[in-house]
Coordinates of C-alpha atoms in Angstrom, one line a residue:
X1 CA 41.1 -18.1 6.2
X2 CA 43.2 -16.0 3.1
X3 CA 41.8 -13.6 0.8
X4 CA 39.9 -10.6 1.7
X5 CA 38.4 -10.9 4.7
X6 CA 36.4 -7.5 4.9
X7 CA 34.5 -8.6 1.8
X8 CA 33.1 -11.7 3.5
X9 CA 32.2 -9.4 6.6
X10 CA 30.0 -7.2 3.9
X11 CA 26.9 -8.3 3.5
X12 CA 26.0 -4.8 1.5
X13 CA 27.4 -2.6 -1.9
X14 CA 29.3 -0.2 -0.9
X15 CA 28.0 1.9 -3.5
X16 CA 24.2 1.1 -2.7
X17 CA 24.5 1.4 0.6
X18 CA 23.4 -1.2 3.2
X19 CA 20.5 -3.2 2.4
X20 CA 17.4 -3.5 4.7
X21 CA 15.8 -6.7 4.1
X22 CA 12.0 -7.0 3.3
X23 CA 11.2 -8.8 7.0
X24 CA 12.5 -6.8 8.8
X25 CA 10.4 -3.4 7.3
X26 CA 7.5 -5.6 8.7
X27 CA 8.8 -7.0 12.3
X28 CA 8.8 -10.4 10.4
X29 CA 5.6 -10.1 9.9
X30 CA 3.7 -12.1 6.4
X31 CA 0.4 -10.9 6.9
X32 CA -1.6 -8.4 8.5
X33 CA -5.7 -8.5 9.7
X34 CA -6.9 -6.2 6.5
X35 CA -4.9 -7.9 3.6
X36 CA -8.1 -10.2 2.4
X37 CA -9.3 -7.2 1.2
X38 CA -5.5 -6.1 0.2
X39 CA -5.5 -7.2 -3.6
X40 CA -3.1 -5.4 -6.3
X41 CA -6.3 -3.5 -7.8
X42 CA -7.4 -2.7 -3.8
X43 CA -6.9 1.8 -3.9
X44 CA -5.8 3.0 -0.4
X45 CA -6.6 6.4 0.3
X46 CA -5.4 8.4 3.3
X47 CA -7.5 9.5 6.0
X48 CA -8.5 13.3 6.0
X49 CA -7.5 13.3 9.7
X50 CA -3.9 11.8 8.8
X51 CA -2.2 15.0 9.5
X52 CA 1.4 14.7 9.8
X53 CA 2.1 10.8 10.3
X54 CA 5.7 12.0 10.6
X55 CA 5.4 12.6 14.3
X56 CA 3.6 9.6 14.5
X57 CA 7.6 7.8 15.6
X58 CA 5.5 4.5 15.4
X59 CA 6.2 4.3 11.9
X60 CA 8.5 3.7 9.0
X61 CA 9.5 5.5 6.6
X62 CA 7.9 3.1 4.2
X63 CA 4.2 3.9 6.5
X64 CA 5.0 7.5 6.3
X65 CA 5.7 7.6 2.2
X66 CA 3.0 5.3 1.5
X67 CA 0.7 8.1 3.5
X68 CA 2.5 10.7 1.5
X69 CA 1.8 8.7 -1.6
X70 CA -1.6 8.3 -0.8
X71 CA -2.3 12.1 0.7
X72 CA -1.9 13.4 -3.0
X73 CA -4.2 10.7 -4.9
X74 CA -5.8 7.6 -4.0
X75 CA -2.6 4.5 -5.3
X76 CA -3.7 1.0 -5.7
X77 CA -1.6 -1.9 -4.2
X78 CA 0.5 -2.8 -7.5
X79 CA 1.7 1.1 -7.8
X80 CA 2.6 1.6 -4.2
X81 CA 4.5 -1.3 -4.7
X82 CA 5.9 -0.6 -7.6
X83 CA 6.5 3.3 -5.9
X84 CA 8.4 1.8 -2.9
X85 CA 10.4 -0.4 -5.1
X86 CA 9.4 -3.1 -2.0
X87 CA 7.8 -6.6 -2.9
X88 CA 3.7 -6.4 -2.8
X89 CA 3.8 -8.3 -0.3
X90 CA 5.9 -6.4 2.4
X91 CA 3.4 -3.1 1.2
X92 CA 0.0 -5.4 2.0
X93 CA 1.0 -5.9 6.0
X94 CA 2.3 -2.1 5.6
X95 CA -0.4 -1.0 4.4
X96 CA -2.6 -3.4 7.0
X97 CA -0.5 -1.4 10.0
X98 CA -1.9 1.9 8.8
X99 CA -5.5 0.6 8.1
X100 CA -5.0 -0.5 12.1
X101 CA -3.6 2.7 12.6
X102 CA -6.6 4.4 10.6
X103 CA -4.4 6.2 9.0
X104 CA -5.6 4.7 5.8
X105 CA -8.7 3.4 4.1
X106 CA -9.0 0.3 1.6
X107 CA -11.3 0.5 -1.6
X108 CA -12.3 -2.6 -3.7
X109 CA -13.7 -1.5 -7.2
X110 CA -16.6 -3.0 -8.1
X111 CA -16.2 -6.6 -9.9
X112 CA -17.5 -6.3 -13.5
X113 CA -20.1 -8.6 -12.5
X114 CA -21.6 -6.8 -9.9
X115 CA -22.1 -3.2 -12.5
X116 CA -25.9 -2.8 -13.3
X117 CA -26.2 -4.3 -16.8
X118 CA -26.4 -1.1 -19.7
X119 CA -29.9 -1.5 -20.6
X120 CA -30.8 -1.5 -17.3
X121 CA -29.0 1.9 -17.2
X122 CA -30.7 2.7 -20.4
X123 CA -34.7 2.4 -19.5
X124 CA -33.6 4.2 -16.2
X125 CA -32.1 7.3 -18.0
X126 CA -35.5 6.9 -20.2
X127 CA -38.0 6.8 -17.5
X128 CA -36.0 10.1 -16.0
X129 CA -36.4 11.4 -19.0
X130 CA -40.1 10.9 -19.2
X131 CA -40.7 12.4 -16.1

């Protein structure tokens, strides 16, 4: 085989460092038990008892990053994917792991169709003022 045989053995760019494939971060998993609740606007919040996720050696650096980012302020799934520069599917699996470990919880915004009508709120305010 003539040519650059060393170049064939490298599957990464020397300047960028080694590449970790997304499925390696999720150990080959593409779904998680909590994934049905993880649409792009679902908000991830760190649990109060999640003191030091770095002490848990079963967590990957990405898990620790998610807990840290959500500790400062709640983050949506889309924001976490952008911040970590990871595919949304990978972030969903990682968040599912953290939900299972009770390090974070996920809240979903109330859909506009389920919000009370503005006229009902005005009637309630008027009723309270009348008291």
